[in-house]
Amino acid sequence: MLPIPDRPTPGLVTYDAKDPDTAFPPIEPLTPPEGAPNVLVILLDDVGFGASSAFGGPCHTPNAERLATGGLKYNRFHTTALCAPTRQALLTGRNHHSVGMGSITETATSAPGNSSLRPNTKAPLAMTLKLNGYSTAQFGKCHEVPVWQSSPMGPFDAWPSGGGGFETFYGFIGGENNQWDPALYDGTTPIEPPATPEEGYHLTEDLTDHAVSWIRQQKALMPDKPFFVYYAPGATHAPHHVPKEWADKYAGQFDDGWDVQRERIFAKQKELGVIPAEAELTARHDEITAWEDMPDALKPVLARQMEVYAGFLEHTDHHVGRLIDALEALEVLDDTLIYYIIGDNGASAEGTMNGAFNEMANFNGMAALETPEFMLSKMDEFGGQGSYNHYSVGWAWAMNTPLQWTKQVASHWGGTRNGTIVHWPAGIVESGGLRSQFTHVIDLAPTILEAAGLPEPTELNGVLQSPMEGTSMLYTFNEPDTPERHDLQYFEMFGNRGIYHKGWSAVTKHKTPWIMVGGEMPAFDDDTWELYDGHRDYSQARNLAAEDPDMLAKLQRLWLIEATKYNVLPLDDRTGDRLNPELAGRPSLIRGTSQLFFPGMGRLSENSVVSIKNKSFSVTADIDVPDGGANGVIIAQGGRFGGWAVYVKDGKAKFVYNVLGIQEFATEADDPIPAGHHQVRMEFAYDGGGLAKGGDVTIYHDGQPAGRGRVEATQPMFFSADETTDIGCETGTTVTPDYTPATSRFTGKIHWVQLDLGDDDQDHYIDPEERLRIAMARQ
């Protein structure tokens, strides 16, 4: 039962504390059982099984190799095929649908298995450890917060330092972040990075600095108290941002393409023994273009994409090494149970066959804007501040050698099998060993509790807890040949599904990750199932469905049973509908057709602002302009890689719409705004006729036309995964080079800003007396 109830000690209570008989037992701090280890869980992002040199890959990860030399490699460890589901499963010891995380938070629905809401009957591991006397801290990515709870007002129940059980959190909320200019939080407080990219800032280094400082302080002040640190950098999720010198280490190493690279990795894996000697290299699917069939003019860009990625992974491993060095310097390395999970899913194929200079182009169905000529012109900028880059599908496939498919494809091991290293000299006798029992990310929590000598809570904060669904891996630490205990596991993501049972796997791929728009989805009952015997076929290379239909039917039925048990049903392969809160059935923070803002509001995620995409809208601002004119941002949404802003430049009102950092459309008023109290308004009249169309722009001063312009195209789905909406300034990167974050602050006074959908305000002016009444009515 947690918290552990306080129980008074019966005995004599004297009247006077000076009485010689006055005695009370000493106050004892809450501590775990004797010998409970420190715990460090390192979770990298979007790294395939065949990427790290520890598992035969081309990306140098000497610190992974260092830990493996003193610990154990696991070559049949599995994740869920997507980031947020893997993370919630890891942090709770339950299957991802059991904790409402059937996919990412941005596509949550009202179905229990896809709601993004963790039931209070499934408490997180960090909370259990904290209430048993552990110090707890998280550094890096948190993608488990429901989107309607991600604003500065919370609620914070799903945040790491809110209801997540972590006493300290330093990192970011969401699926990805700009490594050069991230949107950071200290606990639940939004903060700006401590330095600029020009000053050498990089997110991974910053996260590591904070993690090392925290561990040092914890051991200095509480040396006898163990810690639980969850270190989850945004690396190596796109954007692949890394200092140029790290990418340049790999110059020329990928010029022969992904087909050759896959053969090379496969040979190295055999040499290292991280795959069985009889393992086969799976074939390339028709959906993945052969290297020789890619345009020759594009190949230098494609090779550079992989050089940047390899440098990014090595750079990340370098900073993991700093963490390990800190533990060693504090003389607690041997007493720390370390999990180094090299990827929360398979390598990501979300970058199209050509890769991407700005991955948001593909997410908006506008990848065609990034022509080969455009990509070549940007080749030297990949990985730098001006990019939001991703590599080609071909490289993702190669980084999953020897397996089939990629991230999101939960049916096949390429989406779910991740190389993992466990290091704990105080608890593991063997050094440099290999373990091949089937294991899964839900096994971490029960393993850590068993290692600490702690039971699962049956009740937490008065709520009866359901049992963990994972199986402790502790038995594998010193018994390499013991039969596996986790012998049944379902998989599902966006309709891609499979089941593992006692060596056999039955799987069916339903959806291709990099096809964001177009393409027809088959009915679920029309999906083709495959059957593999893992006793003899490590990589799922030989489909036995035709040879053993009875086994296939047995496993298909078992998948349905497990899916029913763990809230997987109904299957949901929708894309666009799930991005719309109303169609998906999840709550929306903002309702109606109008939103009111006040100065000082900021760091508002895209889900915290009424959507202006694919429709007409207007922005009205009530401002005071000082003598000599004003400058600065009135309202801005997004940033360098897509967004819009209403601002004042040299005294004149301006509206700019930035399409993916590729096209910029600006409209400027003819005359400056006079000094005094005024209303500035921008109206955008959408052309209609489908998604991503343009529209006409009109700027008004106090209801009178002051300037006209045109936007030829718009972004239909997303502006950014990490940039936000700000009032009176712009944080992060800026929508336009007309200003910088330092010069973006509005030099006059903003009373209020109102964002309205539609074009029904014929007066082009909002009566200040009526403004609040109108806004409340529309909301």
Short mmCIF file of N, CA and C in Angstrom, two decimals, residues 71-215:
data_model
loop_
_atom_site.label_atom_id
_atom_site.label_comp_id
_atom_site.label_asym_id
_atom_site.label_seq_id
_atom_site.Cartn_x
_atom_site.Cartn_y
_atom_site.Cartn_z
N GLY A 71 28.84 -5.88 -19.29
CA GLY A 71 27.48 -6.31 -18.98
C GLY A 71 26.95 -7.31 -19.98
N LEU A 72 25.70 -7.15 -20.36
CA LEU A 72 25.03 -8.11 -21.23
C LEU A 72 24.36 -7.40 -22.40
N LYS A 73 24.41 -8.03 -23.57
CA LYS A 73 23.63 -7.58 -24.72
C LYS A 73 22.38 -8.45 -24.83
N TYR A 74 21.27 -7.82 -25.17
CA TYR A 74 20.02 -8.54 -25.44
C TYR A 74 19.67 -8.33 -26.91
N ASN A 75 19.59 -9.43 -27.65
CA ASN A 75 19.33 -9.32 -29.09
C ASN A 75 17.90 -9.68 -29.48
N ARG A 76 17.05 -9.91 -28.45
CA ARG A 76 15.62 -10.15 -28.72
C ARG A 76 14.78 -9.35 -27.72
N PHE A 77 15.16 -8.09 -27.61
CA PHE A 77 14.41 -7.14 -26.76
C PHE A 77 13.50 -6.34 -27.69
N HIS A 78 12.28 -6.07 -27.23
CA HIS A 78 11.28 -5.49 -28.13
C HIS A 78 10.59 -4.26 -27.54
N THR A 79 10.17 -3.40 -28.45
CA THR A 79 9.43 -2.20 -28.10
C THR A 79 8.06 -2.27 -28.80
N THR A 80 7.37 -1.14 -28.89
CA THR A 80 6.00 -1.17 -29.43
C THR A 80 5.91 -0.69 -30.88
N ALA A 81 6.99 -0.18 -31.45
CA ALA A 81 7.07 0.35 -32.82
C ALA A 81 6.80 1.84 -32.90
N LEU A 82 6.54 2.51 -31.78
CA LEU A 82 6.33 3.96 -31.79
C LEU A 82 6.70 4.53 -30.43
N CYS A 83 7.07 5.83 -30.45
CA CYS A 83 7.72 6.43 -29.28
C CYS A 83 6.83 6.52 -28.04
N ALA A 84 5.72 7.27 -28.09
CA ALA A 84 4.90 7.46 -26.90
C ALA A 84 4.40 6.13 -26.33
N PRO A 85 3.92 5.20 -27.16
CA PRO A 85 3.51 3.91 -26.61
C PRO A 85 4.63 3.16 -25.89
N THR A 86 5.82 3.16 -26.49
CA THR A 86 6.96 2.49 -25.84
C THR A 86 7.26 3.13 -24.49
N ARG A 87 7.24 4.45 -24.45
CA ARG A 87 7.60 5.16 -23.22
C ARG A 87 6.58 4.91 -22.10
N GLN A 88 5.31 4.95 -22.44
CA GLN A 88 4.30 4.70 -21.41
C GLN A 88 4.35 3.25 -20.94
N ALA A 89 4.64 2.32 -21.86
CA ALA A 89 4.79 0.92 -21.48
C ALA A 89 5.99 0.73 -20.55
N LEU A 90 7.10 1.38 -20.89
CA LEU A 90 8.30 1.29 -20.06
C LEU A 90 8.04 1.83 -18.66
N LEU A 91 7.38 2.97 -18.59
CA LEU A 91 7.21 3.66 -17.31
C LEU A 91 6.15 3.04 -16.42
N THR A 92 5.36 2.11 -16.96
CA THR A 92 4.29 1.52 -16.15
C THR A 92 4.38 0.01 -16.02
N GLY A 93 5.12 -0.65 -16.91
CA GLY A 93 5.15 -2.11 -16.88
C GLY A 93 3.90 -2.74 -17.46
N ARG A 94 3.13 -1.95 -18.23
CA ARG A 94 1.91 -2.46 -18.85
C ARG A 94 1.96 -2.28 -20.36
N ASN A 95 1.17 -3.07 -21.06
CA ASN A 95 1.06 -2.92 -22.50
C ASN A 95 0.52 -1.54 -22.85
N HIS A 96 0.92 -1.04 -24.02
CA HIS A 96 0.63 0.35 -24.34
C HIS A 96 -0.86 0.63 -24.45
N HIS A 97 -1.65 -0.31 -24.97
CA HIS A 97 -3.09 -0.08 -25.03
C HIS A 97 -3.72 -0.13 -23.63
N SER A 98 -3.13 -0.91 -22.73
CA SER A 98 -3.64 -0.97 -21.36
C SER A 98 -3.57 0.38 -20.66
N VAL A 99 -2.57 1.19 -21.07
CA VAL A 99 -2.41 2.51 -20.45
C VAL A 99 -2.83 3.61 -21.42
N GLY A 100 -3.72 3.27 -22.36
CA GLY A 100 -4.33 4.27 -23.22
C GLY A 100 -3.47 4.82 -24.32
N MET A 101 -2.27 4.26 -24.54
CA MET A 101 -1.34 4.84 -25.49
C MET A 101 -1.18 3.93 -26.71
N GLY A 102 -2.31 3.69 -27.38
CA GLY A 102 -2.26 2.85 -28.57
C GLY A 102 -1.48 3.46 -29.70
N SER A 103 -1.35 4.79 -29.70
CA SER A 103 -0.50 5.48 -30.68
C SER A 103 0.05 6.72 -29.99
N ILE A 104 0.41 7.75 -30.75
CA ILE A 104 0.93 8.97 -30.13
C ILE A 104 -0.22 9.83 -29.60
N THR A 105 0.10 10.74 -28.71
CA THR A 105 -0.93 11.56 -28.07
C THR A 105 -1.67 12.42 -29.08
N GLU A 106 -0.99 12.82 -30.15
CA GLU A 106 -1.60 13.70 -31.15
C GLU A 106 -2.71 13.02 -31.95
N THR A 107 -2.77 11.68 -31.91
CA THR A 107 -3.81 10.96 -32.64
C THR A 107 -4.73 10.20 -31.68
N ALA A 108 -4.83 10.66 -30.44
CA ALA A 108 -5.68 10.00 -29.46
C ALA A 108 -7.14 10.07 -29.87
N THR A 109 -7.89 9.04 -29.47
CA THR A 109 -9.33 8.98 -29.72
C THR A 109 -10.04 8.75 -28.39
N SER A 110 -11.35 8.54 -28.45
CA SER A 110 -12.10 8.28 -27.22
C SER A 110 -12.08 6.80 -26.84
N ALA A 111 -11.52 5.95 -27.69
CA ALA A 111 -11.43 4.52 -27.36
C ALA A 111 -10.46 4.33 -26.20
N PRO A 112 -10.78 3.50 -25.21
CA PRO A 112 -9.91 3.35 -24.02
C PRO A 112 -8.46 3.03 -24.35
N GLY A 113 -8.23 2.21 -25.36
CA GLY A 113 -6.86 1.84 -25.69
C GLY A 113 -6.10 2.89 -26.46
N ASN A 114 -6.78 3.95 -26.89
CA ASN A 114 -6.13 5.00 -27.68
C ASN A 114 -6.39 6.40 -27.12
N SER A 115 -6.80 6.50 -25.89
CA SER A 115 -7.22 7.78 -25.32
C SER A 115 -6.06 8.68 -24.90
N SER A 116 -4.87 8.13 -24.77
CA SER A 116 -3.66 8.78 -24.23
C SER A 116 -3.77 9.07 -22.74
N LEU A 117 -4.77 8.52 -22.09
CA LEU A 117 -4.96 8.70 -20.65
C LEU A 117 -4.55 7.43 -19.91
N ARG A 118 -3.57 7.55 -19.03
CA ARG A 118 -3.17 6.41 -18.21
C ARG A 118 -4.17 6.24 -17.07
N PRO A 119 -4.80 5.06 -16.96
CA PRO A 119 -5.75 4.85 -15.86
C PRO A 119 -5.04 4.97 -14.50
N ASN A 120 -5.75 5.48 -13.49
CA ASN A 120 -5.12 5.62 -12.17
C ASN A 120 -4.94 4.28 -11.48
N THR A 121 -5.39 3.20 -12.11
CA THR A 121 -5.15 1.86 -11.60
C THR A 121 -3.81 1.30 -12.06
N LYS A 122 -3.07 2.10 -12.82
CA LYS A 122 -1.78 1.64 -13.38
C LYS A 122 -0.73 2.71 -13.11
N ALA A 123 -0.28 2.77 -11.88
CA ALA A 123 0.65 3.81 -11.44
C ALA A 123 2.00 3.65 -12.11
N PRO A 124 2.68 4.77 -12.38
CA PRO A 124 4.01 4.69 -12.99
C PRO A 124 5.07 4.17 -12.02
N LEU A 125 6.08 3.54 -12.60
CA LEU A 125 7.19 2.99 -11.81
C LEU A 125 7.84 4.06 -10.95
N ALA A 126 8.06 5.26 -11.51
CA ALA A 126 8.76 6.31 -10.76
C ALA A 126 8.01 6.66 -9.48
N MET A 127 6.68 6.67 -9.52
CA MET A 127 5.91 6.96 -8.32
C MET A 127 6.09 5.86 -7.28
N THR A 128 6.08 4.61 -7.72
CA THR A 128 6.30 3.49 -6.80
C THR A 128 7.67 3.59 -6.14
N LEU A 129 8.70 3.91 -6.93
CA LEU A 129 10.05 4.02 -6.37
C LEU A 129 10.16 5.21 -5.43
N LYS A 130 9.58 6.34 -5.81
CA LYS A 130 9.64 7.53 -4.94
C LYS A 130 8.98 7.27 -3.59
N LEU A 131 7.83 6.62 -3.61
CA LEU A 131 7.11 6.36 -2.36
C LEU A 131 7.75 5.25 -1.55
N ASN A 132 8.76 4.60 -2.11
CA ASN A 132 9.55 3.62 -1.37
C ASN A 132 10.94 4.15 -1.02
N GLY A 133 11.18 5.46 -1.20
CA GLY A 133 12.41 6.05 -0.72
C GLY A 133 13.47 6.35 -1.75
N TYR A 134 13.17 6.18 -3.05
CA TYR A 134 14.13 6.53 -4.10
C TYR A 134 14.06 8.02 -4.40
N SER A 135 15.20 8.60 -4.77
CA SER A 135 15.21 9.91 -5.41
C SER A 135 14.95 9.68 -6.91
N THR A 136 14.10 10.51 -7.51
CA THR A 136 13.71 10.25 -8.90
C THR A 136 13.89 11.50 -9.75
N ALA A 137 14.36 11.32 -10.98
CA ALA A 137 14.56 12.45 -11.90
C ALA A 137 14.46 11.97 -13.34
N GLN A 138 13.89 12.82 -14.18
CA GLN A 138 13.80 12.54 -15.62
C GLN A 138 14.42 13.70 -16.39
N PHE A 139 15.19 13.34 -17.42
CA PHE A 139 15.83 14.34 -18.28
C PHE A 139 15.55 13.97 -19.73
N GLY A 140 14.94 14.93 -20.47
CA GLY A 140 14.73 14.69 -21.89
C GLY A 140 13.29 14.70 -22.30
N LYS A 141 12.94 13.74 -23.14
CA LYS A 141 11.66 13.73 -23.84
C LYS A 141 10.55 13.12 -22.99
N CYS A 142 9.41 13.80 -22.99
CA CYS A 142 8.18 13.26 -22.41
C CYS A 142 7.09 13.38 -23.45
N HIS A 143 6.64 12.27 -23.98
CA HIS A 143 5.61 12.26 -25.02
C HIS A 143 4.35 11.57 -24.50
N GLU A 144 4.12 11.65 -23.19
CA GLU A 144 2.98 10.94 -22.62
C GLU A 144 1.88 11.88 -22.12
N VAL A 145 2.00 13.19 -22.40
CA VAL A 145 1.01 14.15 -21.91
C VAL A 145 -0.10 14.31 -22.95
N PRO A 146 -1.36 14.06 -22.59
CA PRO A 146 -2.45 14.29 -23.55
C PRO A 146 -2.39 15.71 -24.08
N VAL A 147 -2.66 15.87 -25.37
CA VAL A 147 -2.43 17.17 -26.01
C VAL A 147 -3.28 18.27 -25.39
N TRP A 148 -4.46 17.93 -24.90
CA TRP A 148 -5.30 18.96 -24.31
C TRP A 148 -4.85 19.32 -22.89
N GLN A 149 -3.82 18.64 -22.39
CA GLN A 149 -3.27 18.95 -21.08
C GLN A 149 -1.84 19.51 -21.18
N SER A 150 -1.45 19.93 -22.38
CA SER A 150 -0.06 20.34 -22.60
C SER A 150 0.13 21.85 -22.56
N SER A 151 -0.89 22.62 -22.22
CA SER A 151 -0.74 24.07 -22.15
C SER A 151 -0.08 24.47 -20.83
N PRO A 152 0.31 25.74 -20.69
CA PRO A 152 0.92 26.19 -19.42
C PRO A 152 -0.01 26.07 -18.22
N MET A 153 -1.29 25.81 -18.44
CA MET A 153 -2.23 25.65 -17.34
C MET A 153 -2.50 24.19 -16.99
N GLY A 154 -1.82 23.25 -17.69
CA GLY A 154 -1.99 21.84 -17.36
C GLY A 154 -3.36 21.32 -17.73
N PRO A 155 -4.00 20.47 -16.90
CA PRO A 155 -3.51 19.97 -15.61
C PRO A 155 -2.26 19.12 -15.78
N PHE A 156 -1.53 18.94 -14.69
CA PHE A 156 -0.20 18.36 -14.78
C PHE A 156 -0.13 16.91 -14.28
N ASP A 157 -1.28 16.24 -14.20
CA ASP A 157 -1.28 14.87 -13.69
C ASP A 157 -0.42 13.93 -14.52
N ALA A 158 -0.34 14.18 -15.84
CA ALA A 158 0.42 13.29 -16.71
C ALA A 158 1.84 13.77 -16.96
N TRP A 159 2.21 14.91 -16.39
CA TRP A 159 3.57 15.43 -16.57
C TRP A 159 4.53 14.68 -15.64
N PRO A 160 5.79 14.58 -16.00
CA PRO A 160 6.74 13.81 -15.17
C PRO A 160 6.78 14.25 -13.72
N SER A 161 6.84 15.56 -13.47
CA SER A 161 6.95 16.04 -12.09
C SER A 161 5.59 16.35 -11.48
N GLY A 162 4.50 16.07 -12.24
CA GLY A 162 3.17 16.20 -11.68
C GLY A 162 2.76 14.87 -11.09
N GLY A 163 2.07 14.08 -11.90
CA GLY A 163 1.65 12.76 -11.43
C GLY A 163 2.54 11.64 -11.89
N GLY A 164 3.66 11.97 -12.54
CA GLY A 164 4.52 10.94 -13.09
C GLY A 164 5.49 10.32 -12.12
N GLY A 165 5.62 10.92 -10.93
CA GLY A 165 6.49 10.34 -9.90
C GLY A 165 7.91 10.84 -9.90
N PHE A 166 8.26 11.76 -10.81
CA PHE A 166 9.63 12.27 -10.84
C PHE A 166 9.71 13.58 -10.05
N GLU A 167 10.62 13.61 -9.10
CA GLU A 167 10.79 14.81 -8.28
C GLU A 167 11.42 15.95 -9.08
N THR A 168 12.19 15.59 -10.10
CA THR A 168 12.83 16.57 -10.97
C THR A 168 12.55 16.20 -12.42
N PHE A 169 12.23 17.22 -13.22
CA PHE A 169 12.10 17.02 -14.66
C PHE A 169 12.72 18.21 -15.37
N TYR A 170 13.59 17.91 -16.33
CA TYR A 170 14.18 18.93 -17.20
C TYR A 170 14.18 18.36 -18.60
N GLY A 171 13.39 18.97 -19.48
CA GLY A 171 13.30 18.43 -20.83
C GLY A 171 12.19 19.09 -21.62
N PHE A 172 11.53 18.31 -22.48
CA PHE A 172 10.50 18.87 -23.34
C PHE A 172 9.31 17.93 -23.41
N ILE A 173 8.16 18.52 -23.74
CA ILE A 173 6.91 17.79 -23.86
C ILE A 173 6.59 17.64 -25.35
N GLY A 174 6.35 16.43 -25.81
CA GLY A 174 6.01 16.22 -27.20
C GLY A 174 6.89 15.17 -27.85
N GLY A 175 6.66 14.98 -29.15
CA GLY A 175 7.33 13.90 -29.86
C GLY A 175 8.73 14.20 -30.33
N GLU A 176 9.04 15.49 -30.57
CA GLU A 176 10.36 15.86 -31.08
C GLU A 176 10.63 17.31 -30.73
N ASN A 177 11.87 17.72 -30.93
CA ASN A 177 12.23 19.10 -30.62
C ASN A 177 13.43 19.52 -31.44
N ASN A 178 13.53 20.82 -31.64
CA ASN A 178 14.68 21.40 -32.30
C ASN A 178 15.88 21.28 -31.36
N GLN A 179 16.91 20.56 -31.78
CA GLN A 179 18.07 20.34 -30.91
C GLN A 179 18.86 21.62 -30.68
N TRP A 180 18.74 22.55 -31.60
CA TRP A 180 19.49 23.81 -31.48
C TRP A 180 18.73 24.85 -30.66
N ASP A 181 17.40 24.78 -30.68
CA ASP A 181 16.59 25.81 -30.04
C ASP A 181 15.31 25.18 -29.50
N PRO A 182 15.41 24.36 -28.46
CA PRO A 182 14.26 23.59 -27.99
C PRO A 182 13.31 24.41 -27.12
N ALA A 183 12.08 23.91 -27.02
CA ALA A 183 11.08 24.46 -26.09
C ALA A 183 11.17 23.65 -24.80
N LEU A 184 11.85 24.19 -23.81
CA LEU A 184 12.20 23.45 -22.60
C LEU A 184 11.25 23.74 -21.44
N TYR A 185 11.20 22.77 -20.53
CA TYR A 185 10.49 22.93 -19.25
C TYR A 185 11.41 22.51 -18.11
N ASP A 186 11.33 23.26 -17.04
CA ASP A 186 11.94 22.88 -15.76
C ASP A 186 10.77 22.56 -14.85
N GLY A 187 10.49 21.28 -14.65
CA GLY A 187 9.25 20.90 -13.99
C GLY A 187 8.08 21.18 -14.93
N THR A 188 7.21 22.08 -14.52
CA THR A 188 6.10 22.49 -15.39
C THR A 188 6.24 23.94 -15.83
N THR A 189 7.40 24.53 -15.59
CA THR A 189 7.63 25.93 -15.94
C THR A 189 8.38 26.03 -17.26
N PRO A 190 7.81 26.71 -18.26
CA PRO A 190 8.54 26.87 -19.53
C PRO A 190 9.74 27.78 -19.34
N ILE A 191 10.86 27.38 -19.90
CA ILE A 191 12.10 28.16 -19.82
C ILE A 191 12.75 28.20 -21.19
N GLU A 192 13.67 29.14 -21.36
CA GLU A 192 14.43 29.24 -22.59
C GLU A 192 15.78 28.54 -22.42
N PRO A 193 16.38 28.06 -23.49
CA PRO A 193 17.70 27.42 -23.38
C PRO A 193 18.72 28.37 -22.76
N PRO A 194 19.69 27.84 -22.03
CA PRO A 194 20.66 28.70 -21.34
C PRO A 194 21.68 29.35 -22.26
N ALA A 195 21.70 28.98 -23.52
CA ALA A 195 22.65 29.56 -24.47
C ALA A 195 22.06 29.46 -25.87
N THR A 196 22.73 30.05 -26.83
CA THR A 196 22.29 30.02 -28.22
C THR A 196 23.14 29.02 -29.00
N PRO A 197 22.67 28.62 -30.18
CA PRO A 197 23.50 27.75 -31.02
C PRO A 197 24.85 28.38 -31.34
N GLU A 198 24.84 29.69 -31.54
CA GLU A 198 26.11 30.37 -31.83
C GLU A 198 27.08 30.28 -30.66
N GLU A 199 26.54 30.13 -29.47
CA GLU A 199 27.37 29.97 -28.27
C GLU A 199 27.70 28.51 -27.98
N GLY A 200 27.29 27.63 -28.90
CA GLY A 200 27.63 26.21 -28.76
C GLY A 200 26.54 25.35 -28.15
N TYR A 201 25.32 25.88 -28.05
CA TYR A 201 24.26 25.11 -27.40
C TYR A 201 23.81 23.93 -28.26
N HIS A 202 23.57 22.80 -27.61
CA HIS A 202 22.91 21.64 -28.21
C HIS A 202 22.13 20.94 -27.11
N LEU A 203 20.91 20.51 -27.43
CA LEU A 203 20.01 19.97 -26.42
C LEU A 203 20.60 18.77 -25.69
N THR A 204 21.20 17.82 -26.42
CA THR A 204 21.71 16.61 -25.77
C THR A 204 22.77 16.95 -24.74
N GLU A 205 23.63 17.89 -25.06
CA GLU A 205 24.66 18.31 -24.10
C GLU A 205 24.03 18.96 -22.87
N ASP A 206 23.02 19.78 -23.09
CA ASP A 206 22.33 20.46 -21.99
C ASP A 206 21.65 19.45 -21.07
N LEU A 207 20.93 18.49 -21.66
CA LEU A 207 20.27 17.47 -20.84
C LEU A 207 21.29 16.68 -20.01
N THR A 208 22.42 16.38 -20.63
CA THR A 208 23.45 15.63 -19.92
C THR A 208 24.05 16.45 -18.80
N ASP A 209 24.29 17.73 -19.05
CA ASP A 209 24.79 18.61 -17.99
C ASP A 209 23.88 18.57 -16.77
N HIS A 210 22.58 18.68 -17.02
CA HIS A 210 21.63 18.69 -15.90
C HIS A 210 21.57 17.33 -15.21
N ALA A 211 21.62 16.25 -15.98
CA ALA A 211 21.58 14.92 -15.38
C ALA A 211 22.81 14.68 -14.51
N VAL A 212 23.99 15.03 -15.01
CA VAL A 212 25.22 14.84 -14.24
C VAL A 212 25.19 15.67 -12.97
N SER A 213 24.77 16.93 -13.08
CA SER A 213 24.72 17.80 -11.89
C SER A 213 23.75 17.25 -10.86
N TRP A 214 22.61 16.75 -11.33
CA TRP A 214 21.63 16.21 -10.39
C TRP A 214 22.17 14.98 -9.67
N ILE A 215 22.79 14.06 -10.40
CA ILE A 215 23.33 12.85 -9.79
C ILE A 215 24.41 13.20 -8.78
#
